[in-house]
Short mmCIF file of N, CA and C in Angstrom, two decimals:
data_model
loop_
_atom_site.label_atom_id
_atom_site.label_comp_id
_atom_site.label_asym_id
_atom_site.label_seq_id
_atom_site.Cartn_x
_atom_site.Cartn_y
_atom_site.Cartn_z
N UNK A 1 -9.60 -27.52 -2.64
CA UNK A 1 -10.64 -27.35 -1.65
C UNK A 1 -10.23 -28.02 -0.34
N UNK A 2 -9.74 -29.10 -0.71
CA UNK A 2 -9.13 -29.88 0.48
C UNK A 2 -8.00 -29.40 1.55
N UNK A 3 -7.15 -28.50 0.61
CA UNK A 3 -6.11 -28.54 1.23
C UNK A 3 -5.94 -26.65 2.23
N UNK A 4 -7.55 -25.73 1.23
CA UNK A 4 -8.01 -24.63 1.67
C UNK A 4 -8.55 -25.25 3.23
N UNK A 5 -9.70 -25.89 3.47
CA UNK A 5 -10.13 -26.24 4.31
C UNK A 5 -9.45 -26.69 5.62
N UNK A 6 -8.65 -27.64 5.32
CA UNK A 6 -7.30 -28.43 6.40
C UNK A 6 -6.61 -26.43 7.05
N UNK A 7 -6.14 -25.61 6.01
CA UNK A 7 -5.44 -24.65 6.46
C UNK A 7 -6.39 -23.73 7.41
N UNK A 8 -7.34 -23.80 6.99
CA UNK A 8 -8.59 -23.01 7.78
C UNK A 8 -9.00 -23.89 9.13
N UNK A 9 -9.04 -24.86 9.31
CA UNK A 9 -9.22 -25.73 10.09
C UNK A 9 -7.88 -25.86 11.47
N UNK A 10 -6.85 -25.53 10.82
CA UNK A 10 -5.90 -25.44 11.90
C UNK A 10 -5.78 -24.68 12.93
N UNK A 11 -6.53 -23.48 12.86
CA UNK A 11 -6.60 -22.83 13.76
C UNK A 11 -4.91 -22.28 14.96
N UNK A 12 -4.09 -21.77 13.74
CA UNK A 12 -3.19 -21.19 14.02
C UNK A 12 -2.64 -20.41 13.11
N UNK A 13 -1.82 -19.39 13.56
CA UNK A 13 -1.59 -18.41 12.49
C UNK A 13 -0.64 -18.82 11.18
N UNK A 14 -0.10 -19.88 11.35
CA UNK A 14 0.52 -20.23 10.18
C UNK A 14 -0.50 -20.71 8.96
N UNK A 15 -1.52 -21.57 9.64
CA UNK A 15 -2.52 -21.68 8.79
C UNK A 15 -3.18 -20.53 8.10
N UNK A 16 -3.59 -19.57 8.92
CA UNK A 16 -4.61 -18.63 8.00
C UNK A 16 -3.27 -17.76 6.92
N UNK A 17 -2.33 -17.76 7.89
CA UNK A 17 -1.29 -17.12 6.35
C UNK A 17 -0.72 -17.91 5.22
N UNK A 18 -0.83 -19.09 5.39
CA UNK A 18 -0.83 -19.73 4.22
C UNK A 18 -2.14 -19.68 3.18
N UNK A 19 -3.51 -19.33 4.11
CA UNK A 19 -4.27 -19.50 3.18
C UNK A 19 -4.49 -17.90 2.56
N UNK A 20 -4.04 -16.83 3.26
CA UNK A 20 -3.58 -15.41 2.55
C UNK A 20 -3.03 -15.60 1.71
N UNK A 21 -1.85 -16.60 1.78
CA UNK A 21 -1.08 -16.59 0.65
C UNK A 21 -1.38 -16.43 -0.71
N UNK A 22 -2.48 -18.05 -0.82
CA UNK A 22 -3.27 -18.54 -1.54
C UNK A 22 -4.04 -17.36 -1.99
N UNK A 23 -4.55 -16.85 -1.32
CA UNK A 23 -5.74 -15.79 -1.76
C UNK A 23 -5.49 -14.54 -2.49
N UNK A 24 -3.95 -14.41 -2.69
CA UNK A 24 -3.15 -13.20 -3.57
C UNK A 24 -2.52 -14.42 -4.80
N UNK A 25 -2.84 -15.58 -4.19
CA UNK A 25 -1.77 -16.34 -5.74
C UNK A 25 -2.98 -16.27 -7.10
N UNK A 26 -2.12 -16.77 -8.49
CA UNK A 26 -2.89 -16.73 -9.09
C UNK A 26 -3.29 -18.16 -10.07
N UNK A 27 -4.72 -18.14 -9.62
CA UNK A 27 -5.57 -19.82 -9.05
C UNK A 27 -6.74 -19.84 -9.94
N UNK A 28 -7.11 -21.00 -10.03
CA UNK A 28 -8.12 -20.94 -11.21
C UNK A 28 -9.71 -20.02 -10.70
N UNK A 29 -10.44 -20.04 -11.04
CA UNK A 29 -11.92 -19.13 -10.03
C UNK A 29 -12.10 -20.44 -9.15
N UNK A 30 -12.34 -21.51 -9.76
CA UNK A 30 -13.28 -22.12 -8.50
C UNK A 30 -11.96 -22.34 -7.34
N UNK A 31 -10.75 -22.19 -7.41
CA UNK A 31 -9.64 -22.46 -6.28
C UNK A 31 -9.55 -21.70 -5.41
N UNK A 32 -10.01 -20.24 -6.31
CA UNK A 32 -9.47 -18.75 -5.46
C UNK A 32 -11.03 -18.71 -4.51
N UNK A 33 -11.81 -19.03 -5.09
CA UNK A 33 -13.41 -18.88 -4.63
C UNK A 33 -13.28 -20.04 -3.12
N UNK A 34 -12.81 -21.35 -3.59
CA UNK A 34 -12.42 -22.00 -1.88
C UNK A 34 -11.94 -21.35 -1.01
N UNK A 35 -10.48 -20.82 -1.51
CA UNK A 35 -9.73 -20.30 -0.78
C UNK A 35 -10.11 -19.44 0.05
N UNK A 36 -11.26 -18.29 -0.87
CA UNK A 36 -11.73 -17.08 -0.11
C UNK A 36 -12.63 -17.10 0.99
N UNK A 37 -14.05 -18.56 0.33
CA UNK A 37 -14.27 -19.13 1.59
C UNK A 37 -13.85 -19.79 2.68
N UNK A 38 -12.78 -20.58 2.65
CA UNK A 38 -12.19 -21.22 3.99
C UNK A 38 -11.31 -19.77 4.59
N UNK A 39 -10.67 -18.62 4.05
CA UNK A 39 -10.16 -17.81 4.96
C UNK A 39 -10.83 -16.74 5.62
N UNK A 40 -12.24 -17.04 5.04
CA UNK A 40 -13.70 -16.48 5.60
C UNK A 40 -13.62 -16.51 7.05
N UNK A 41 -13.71 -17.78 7.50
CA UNK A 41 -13.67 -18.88 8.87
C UNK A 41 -12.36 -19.13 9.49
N UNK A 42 -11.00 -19.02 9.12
CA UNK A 42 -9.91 -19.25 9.09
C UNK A 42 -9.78 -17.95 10.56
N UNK A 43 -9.03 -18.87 11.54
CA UNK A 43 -8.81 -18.38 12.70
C UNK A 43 -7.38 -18.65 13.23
N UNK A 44 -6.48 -17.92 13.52
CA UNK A 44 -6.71 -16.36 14.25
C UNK A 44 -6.94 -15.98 13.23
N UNK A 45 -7.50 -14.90 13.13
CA UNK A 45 -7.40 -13.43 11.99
C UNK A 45 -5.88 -12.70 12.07
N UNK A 46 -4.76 -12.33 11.42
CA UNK A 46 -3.67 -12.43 11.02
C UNK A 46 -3.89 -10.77 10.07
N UNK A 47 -2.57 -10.18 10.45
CA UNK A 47 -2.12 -8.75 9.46
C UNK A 47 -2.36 -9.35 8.24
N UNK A 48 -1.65 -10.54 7.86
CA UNK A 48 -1.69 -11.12 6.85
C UNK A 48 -2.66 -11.30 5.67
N UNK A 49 -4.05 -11.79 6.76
CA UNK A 49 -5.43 -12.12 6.51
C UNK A 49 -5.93 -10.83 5.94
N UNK A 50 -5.88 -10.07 6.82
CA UNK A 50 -6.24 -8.63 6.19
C UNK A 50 -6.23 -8.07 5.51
N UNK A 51 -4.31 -8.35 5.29
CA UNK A 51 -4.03 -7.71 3.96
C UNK A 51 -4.38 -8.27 3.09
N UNK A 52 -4.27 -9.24 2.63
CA UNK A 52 -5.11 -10.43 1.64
C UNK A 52 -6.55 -10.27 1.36
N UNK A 53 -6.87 -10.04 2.43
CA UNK A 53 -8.38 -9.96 2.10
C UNK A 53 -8.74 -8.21 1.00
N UNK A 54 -8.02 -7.36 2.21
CA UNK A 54 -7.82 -6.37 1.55
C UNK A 54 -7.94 -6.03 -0.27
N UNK A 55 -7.03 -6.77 -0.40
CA UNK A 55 -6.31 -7.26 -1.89
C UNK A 55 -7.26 -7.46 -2.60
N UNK A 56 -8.02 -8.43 -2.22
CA UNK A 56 -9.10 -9.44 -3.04
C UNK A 56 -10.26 -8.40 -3.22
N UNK A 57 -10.53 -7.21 -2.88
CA UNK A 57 -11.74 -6.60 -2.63
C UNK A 57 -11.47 -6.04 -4.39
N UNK A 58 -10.36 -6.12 -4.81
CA UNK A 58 -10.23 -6.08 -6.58
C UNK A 58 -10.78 -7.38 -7.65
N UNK A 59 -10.59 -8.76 -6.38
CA UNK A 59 -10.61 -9.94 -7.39
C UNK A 59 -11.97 -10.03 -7.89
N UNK A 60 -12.07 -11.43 -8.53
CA UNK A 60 -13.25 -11.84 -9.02
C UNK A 60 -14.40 -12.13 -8.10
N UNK A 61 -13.61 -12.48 -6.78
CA UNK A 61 -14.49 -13.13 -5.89
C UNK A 61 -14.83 -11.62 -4.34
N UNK A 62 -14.70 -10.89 -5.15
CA UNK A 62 -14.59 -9.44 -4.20
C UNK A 62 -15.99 -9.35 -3.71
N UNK A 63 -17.35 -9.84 -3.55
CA UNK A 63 -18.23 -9.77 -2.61
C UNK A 63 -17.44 -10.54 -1.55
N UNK A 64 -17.42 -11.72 -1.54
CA UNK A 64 -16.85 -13.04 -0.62
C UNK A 64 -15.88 -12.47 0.41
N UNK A 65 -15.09 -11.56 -0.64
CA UNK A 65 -13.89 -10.75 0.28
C UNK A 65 -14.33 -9.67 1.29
N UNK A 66 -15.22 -9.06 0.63
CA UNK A 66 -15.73 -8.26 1.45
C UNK A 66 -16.51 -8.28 2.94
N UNK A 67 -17.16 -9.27 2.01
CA UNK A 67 -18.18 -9.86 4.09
C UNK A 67 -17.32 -10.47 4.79
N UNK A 68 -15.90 -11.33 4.25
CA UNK A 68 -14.89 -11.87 4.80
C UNK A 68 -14.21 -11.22 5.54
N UNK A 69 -13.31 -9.92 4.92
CA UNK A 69 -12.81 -9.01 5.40
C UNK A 69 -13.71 -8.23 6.81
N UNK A 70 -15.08 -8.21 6.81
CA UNK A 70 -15.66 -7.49 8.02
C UNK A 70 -15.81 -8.47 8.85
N UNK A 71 -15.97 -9.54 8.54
CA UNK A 71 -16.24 -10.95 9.40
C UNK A 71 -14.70 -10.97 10.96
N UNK A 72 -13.49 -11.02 9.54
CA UNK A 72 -11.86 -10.43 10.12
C UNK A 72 -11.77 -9.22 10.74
N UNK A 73 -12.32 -8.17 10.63
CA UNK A 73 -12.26 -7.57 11.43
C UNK A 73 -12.83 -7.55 12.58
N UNK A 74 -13.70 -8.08 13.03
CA UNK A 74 -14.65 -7.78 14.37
C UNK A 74 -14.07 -9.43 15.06
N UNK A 75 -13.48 -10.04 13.97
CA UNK A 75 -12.69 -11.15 15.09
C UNK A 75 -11.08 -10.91 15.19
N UNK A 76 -10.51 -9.75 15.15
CA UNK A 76 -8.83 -9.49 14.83
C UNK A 76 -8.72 -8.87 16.59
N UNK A 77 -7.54 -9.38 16.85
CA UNK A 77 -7.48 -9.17 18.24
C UNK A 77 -6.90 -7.66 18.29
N UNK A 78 -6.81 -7.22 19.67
CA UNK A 78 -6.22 -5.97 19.49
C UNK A 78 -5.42 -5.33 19.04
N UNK A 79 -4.47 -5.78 18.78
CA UNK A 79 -2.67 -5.96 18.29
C UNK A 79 -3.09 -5.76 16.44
N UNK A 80 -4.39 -5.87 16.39
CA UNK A 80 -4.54 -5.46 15.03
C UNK A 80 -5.72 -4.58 14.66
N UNK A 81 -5.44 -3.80 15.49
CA UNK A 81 -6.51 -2.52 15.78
C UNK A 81 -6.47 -1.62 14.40
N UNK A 82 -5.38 -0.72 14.42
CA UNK A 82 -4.81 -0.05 13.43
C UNK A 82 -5.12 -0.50 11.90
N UNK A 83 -5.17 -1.75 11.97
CA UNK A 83 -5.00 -2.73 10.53
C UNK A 83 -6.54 -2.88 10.20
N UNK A 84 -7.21 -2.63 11.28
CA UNK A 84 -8.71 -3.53 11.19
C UNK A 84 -9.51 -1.43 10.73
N UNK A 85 -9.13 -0.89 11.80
CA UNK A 85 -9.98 0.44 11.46
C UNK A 85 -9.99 0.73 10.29
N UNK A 86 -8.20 0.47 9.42
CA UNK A 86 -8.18 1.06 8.08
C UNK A 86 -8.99 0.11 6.77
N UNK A 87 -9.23 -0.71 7.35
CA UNK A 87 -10.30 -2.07 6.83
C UNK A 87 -11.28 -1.37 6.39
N UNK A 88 -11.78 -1.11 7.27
CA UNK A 88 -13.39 -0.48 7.77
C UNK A 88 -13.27 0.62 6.99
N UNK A 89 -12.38 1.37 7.24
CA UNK A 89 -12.13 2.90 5.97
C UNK A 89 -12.14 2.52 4.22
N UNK A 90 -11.37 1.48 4.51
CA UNK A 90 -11.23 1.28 2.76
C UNK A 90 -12.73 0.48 2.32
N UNK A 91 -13.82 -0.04 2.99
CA UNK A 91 -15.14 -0.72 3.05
C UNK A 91 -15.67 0.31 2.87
N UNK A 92 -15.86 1.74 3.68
CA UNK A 92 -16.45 2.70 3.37
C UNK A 92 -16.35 3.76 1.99
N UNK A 93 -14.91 4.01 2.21
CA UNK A 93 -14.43 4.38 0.81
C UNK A 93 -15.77 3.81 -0.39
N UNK A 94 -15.22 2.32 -0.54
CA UNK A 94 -15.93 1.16 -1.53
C UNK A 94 -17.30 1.99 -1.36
N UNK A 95 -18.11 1.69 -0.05
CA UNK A 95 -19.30 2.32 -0.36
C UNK A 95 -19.23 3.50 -1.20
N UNK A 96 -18.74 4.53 -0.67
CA UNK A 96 -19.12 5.31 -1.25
C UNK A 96 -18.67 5.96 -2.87
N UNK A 97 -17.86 4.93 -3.19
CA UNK A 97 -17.61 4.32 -4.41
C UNK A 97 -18.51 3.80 -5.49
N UNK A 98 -19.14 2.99 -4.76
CA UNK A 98 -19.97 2.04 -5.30
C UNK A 98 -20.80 2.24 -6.61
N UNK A 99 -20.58 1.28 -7.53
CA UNK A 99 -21.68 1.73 -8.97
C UNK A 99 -23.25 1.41 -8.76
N UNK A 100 -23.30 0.85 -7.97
CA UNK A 100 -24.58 -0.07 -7.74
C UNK A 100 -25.53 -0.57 -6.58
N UNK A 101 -26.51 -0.01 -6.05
CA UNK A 101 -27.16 -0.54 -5.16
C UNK A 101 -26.96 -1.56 -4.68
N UNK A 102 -26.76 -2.90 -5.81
CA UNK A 102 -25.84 -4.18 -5.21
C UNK A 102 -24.45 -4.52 -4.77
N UNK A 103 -24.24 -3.17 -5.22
CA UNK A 103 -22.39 -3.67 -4.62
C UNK A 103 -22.79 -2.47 -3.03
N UNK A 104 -23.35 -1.40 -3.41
CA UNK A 104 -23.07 -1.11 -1.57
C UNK A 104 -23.96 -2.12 -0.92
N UNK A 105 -24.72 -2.85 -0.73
CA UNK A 105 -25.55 -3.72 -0.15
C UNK A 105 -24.62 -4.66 0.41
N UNK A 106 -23.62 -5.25 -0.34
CA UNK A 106 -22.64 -6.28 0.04
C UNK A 106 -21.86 -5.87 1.21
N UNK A 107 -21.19 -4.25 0.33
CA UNK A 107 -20.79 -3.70 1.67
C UNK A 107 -21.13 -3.21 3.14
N UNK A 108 -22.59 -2.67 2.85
CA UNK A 108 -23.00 -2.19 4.37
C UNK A 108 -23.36 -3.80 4.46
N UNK A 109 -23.84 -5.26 4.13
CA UNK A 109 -23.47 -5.93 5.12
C UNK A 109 -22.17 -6.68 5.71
N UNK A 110 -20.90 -6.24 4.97
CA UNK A 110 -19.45 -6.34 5.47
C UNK A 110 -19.11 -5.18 6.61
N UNK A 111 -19.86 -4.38 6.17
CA UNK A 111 -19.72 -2.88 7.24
C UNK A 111 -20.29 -3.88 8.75
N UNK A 112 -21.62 -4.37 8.77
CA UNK A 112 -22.27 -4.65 9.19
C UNK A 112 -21.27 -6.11 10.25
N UNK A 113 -20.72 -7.11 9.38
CA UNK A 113 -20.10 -7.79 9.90
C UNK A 113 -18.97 -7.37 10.92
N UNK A 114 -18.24 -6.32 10.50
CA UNK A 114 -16.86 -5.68 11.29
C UNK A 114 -17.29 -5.53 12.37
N UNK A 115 -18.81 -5.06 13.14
CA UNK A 115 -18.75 -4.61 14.56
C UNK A 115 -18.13 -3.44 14.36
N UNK A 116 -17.53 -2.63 13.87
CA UNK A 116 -17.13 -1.36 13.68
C UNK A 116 -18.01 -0.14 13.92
N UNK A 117 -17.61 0.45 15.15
CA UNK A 117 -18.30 1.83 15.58
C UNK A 117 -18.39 2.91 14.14
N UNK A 118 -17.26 2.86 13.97
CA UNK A 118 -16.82 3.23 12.44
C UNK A 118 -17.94 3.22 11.19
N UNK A 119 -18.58 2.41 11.15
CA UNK A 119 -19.76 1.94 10.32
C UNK A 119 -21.22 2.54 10.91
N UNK A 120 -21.05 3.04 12.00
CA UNK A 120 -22.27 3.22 12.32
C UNK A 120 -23.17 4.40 11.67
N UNK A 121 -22.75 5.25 11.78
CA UNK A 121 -23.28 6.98 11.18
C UNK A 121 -23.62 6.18 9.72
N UNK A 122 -22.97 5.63 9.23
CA UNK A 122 -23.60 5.13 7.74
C UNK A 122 -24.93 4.18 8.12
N UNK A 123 -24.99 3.13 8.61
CA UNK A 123 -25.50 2.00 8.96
C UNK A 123 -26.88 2.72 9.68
N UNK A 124 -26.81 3.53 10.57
CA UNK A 124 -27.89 4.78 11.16
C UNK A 124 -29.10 5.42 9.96
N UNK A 125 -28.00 6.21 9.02
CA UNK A 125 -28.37 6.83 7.85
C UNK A 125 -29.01 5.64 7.03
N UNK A 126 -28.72 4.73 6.86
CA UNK A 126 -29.23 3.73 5.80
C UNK A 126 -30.77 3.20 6.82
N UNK A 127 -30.64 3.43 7.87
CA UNK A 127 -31.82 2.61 8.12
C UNK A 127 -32.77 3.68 8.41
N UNK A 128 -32.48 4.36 8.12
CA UNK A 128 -33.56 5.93 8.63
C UNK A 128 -33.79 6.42 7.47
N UNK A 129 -33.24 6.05 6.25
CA UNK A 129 -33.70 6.58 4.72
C UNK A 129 -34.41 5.99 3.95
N UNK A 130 -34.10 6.16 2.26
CA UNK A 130 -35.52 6.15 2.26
C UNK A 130 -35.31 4.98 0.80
N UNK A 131 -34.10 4.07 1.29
CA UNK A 131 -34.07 3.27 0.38
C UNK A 131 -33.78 2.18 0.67
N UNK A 132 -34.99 1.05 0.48
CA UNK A 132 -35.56 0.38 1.35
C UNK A 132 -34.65 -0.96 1.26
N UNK A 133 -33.91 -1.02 0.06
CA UNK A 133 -33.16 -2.44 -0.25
C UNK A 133 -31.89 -2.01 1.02
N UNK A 134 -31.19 -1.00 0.89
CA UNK A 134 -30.14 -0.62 1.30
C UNK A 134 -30.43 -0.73 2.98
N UNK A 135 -31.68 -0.19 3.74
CA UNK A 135 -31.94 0.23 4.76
C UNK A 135 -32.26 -1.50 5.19
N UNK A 136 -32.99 -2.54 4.34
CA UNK A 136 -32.88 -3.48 4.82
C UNK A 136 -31.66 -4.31 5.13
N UNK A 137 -30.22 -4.19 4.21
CA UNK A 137 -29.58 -4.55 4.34
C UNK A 137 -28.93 -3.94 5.84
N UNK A 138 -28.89 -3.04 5.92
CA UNK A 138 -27.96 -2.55 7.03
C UNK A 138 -28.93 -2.68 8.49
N UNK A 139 -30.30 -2.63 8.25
CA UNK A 139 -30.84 -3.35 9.41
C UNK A 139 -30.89 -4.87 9.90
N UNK A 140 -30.42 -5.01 8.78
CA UNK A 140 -30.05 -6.72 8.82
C UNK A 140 -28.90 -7.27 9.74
N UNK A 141 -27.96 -5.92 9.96
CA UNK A 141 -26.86 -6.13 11.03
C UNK A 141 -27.34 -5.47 12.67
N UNK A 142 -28.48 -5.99 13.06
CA UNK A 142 -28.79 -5.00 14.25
C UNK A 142 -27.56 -5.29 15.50
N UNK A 143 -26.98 -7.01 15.54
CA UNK A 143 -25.80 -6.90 16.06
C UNK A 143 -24.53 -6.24 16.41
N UNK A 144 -24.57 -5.52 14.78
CA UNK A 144 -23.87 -4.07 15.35
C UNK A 144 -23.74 -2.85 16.10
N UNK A 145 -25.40 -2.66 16.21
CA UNK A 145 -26.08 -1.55 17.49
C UNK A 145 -25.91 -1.92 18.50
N UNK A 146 -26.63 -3.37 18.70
CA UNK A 146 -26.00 -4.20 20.32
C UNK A 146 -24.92 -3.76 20.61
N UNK A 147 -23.95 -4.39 19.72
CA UNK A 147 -22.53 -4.29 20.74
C UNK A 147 -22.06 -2.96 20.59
N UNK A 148 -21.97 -1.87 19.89
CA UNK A 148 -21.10 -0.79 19.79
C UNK A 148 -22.35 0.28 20.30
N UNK A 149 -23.81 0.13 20.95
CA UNK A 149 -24.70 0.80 22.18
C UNK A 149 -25.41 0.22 23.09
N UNK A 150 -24.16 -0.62 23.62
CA UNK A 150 -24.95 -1.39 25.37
C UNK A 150 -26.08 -2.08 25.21
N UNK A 151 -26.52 -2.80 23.87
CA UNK A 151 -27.45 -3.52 23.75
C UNK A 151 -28.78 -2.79 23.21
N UNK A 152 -28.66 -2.32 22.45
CA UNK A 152 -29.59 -0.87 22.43
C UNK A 152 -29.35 -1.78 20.81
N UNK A 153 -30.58 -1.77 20.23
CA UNK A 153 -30.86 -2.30 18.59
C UNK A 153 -30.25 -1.12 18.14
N UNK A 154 -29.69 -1.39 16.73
CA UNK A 154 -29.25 0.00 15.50
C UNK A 154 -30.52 0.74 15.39
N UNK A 155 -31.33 0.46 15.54
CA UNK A 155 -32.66 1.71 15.01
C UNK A 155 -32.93 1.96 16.18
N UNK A 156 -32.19 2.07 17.21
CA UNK A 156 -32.70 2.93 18.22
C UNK A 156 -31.49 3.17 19.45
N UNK A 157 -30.53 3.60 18.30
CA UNK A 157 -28.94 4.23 18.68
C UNK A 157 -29.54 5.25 19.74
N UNK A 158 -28.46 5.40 20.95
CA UNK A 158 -28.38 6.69 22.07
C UNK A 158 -28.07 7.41 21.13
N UNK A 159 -28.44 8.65 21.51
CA UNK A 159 -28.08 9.57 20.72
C UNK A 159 -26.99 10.49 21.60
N UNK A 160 -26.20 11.63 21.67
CA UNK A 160 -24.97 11.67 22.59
C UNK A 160 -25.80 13.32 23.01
N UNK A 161 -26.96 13.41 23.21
CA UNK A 161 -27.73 14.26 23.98
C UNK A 161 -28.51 12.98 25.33
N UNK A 162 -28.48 11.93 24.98
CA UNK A 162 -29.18 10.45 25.82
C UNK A 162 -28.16 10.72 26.93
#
């Protein structure tokens, strides 16, 4: 925990890829579960990070990864554009994957975390339907409407006739 934290705390890219590292090694639950939280917070966001995080959306601790992974994306600088959209694709995928009302919930709020324009037409649909756990979750990210429609809340997206 100690030594997750210190790497997250450094706030350079050697740090968060060491703690990627960590987050593909194989660690007891409560080690991998630190790990996943300190590379939650772990700054810069890194190809590395991504991919790792990526990874983990199999592990044990694959909610954690997930809001992590959207958290990394909407903080990954440009230079990891490409890396971050296909993020957002493989999150959606998951949704629409999903066995369980509770596992897409996790995701539309990882969808929700990315800032991803990408997420929106789902995130739209969920809050305009007619299922109220799901529609709360994804209204729960109205930050995402802000920034990806000029400050305009998600439940009351321009529409591209506006």
């Amino acid at each position: 925990q100690l030594l997750a934290g210190a790497l997250s705390s450094a706030r350079v890219p050697e740090g968060t890829d060491a703690l990627a590292g960590l987050a593909t090694a194989k660690l007891s639950a409560p080690a991998q579960s630190d790990v996943i939280n300190a590379l939650t917070l772990s700054e810069p966001v890194t190809a590395t990070s991504l991919d790792a995080l990526d990874q983990s959306l199999d592990g044990a601790d694959a909610h954690q990864a997930a809001l992590a992974l959207g958290s990394h994306v909407r903080r990954a600088d440009a230079d990891l554009s490409s890396q971050s959209h296909d993020a957002v694709q493989e999150l959606l995928a998951r949704y629409a994957a999903a066995p369980s009302d509770a596992e897409r919930a996790i995701i539309v709020q990882a969808l929700g975390n990315s800032g991803s324009p990408d997420a929106l037409p789902l995130l739209r649909s969920l809050i305009h339907g007619s299922d109220h756990d799901l529609a709360g979750a994804a209204n729960g990210r109205k930050s995402l409407g802000r920034l990806a429609c000029g400050g305009n809340p998600i439940g009351r997206m321009a529409t591209p006739a506006d």
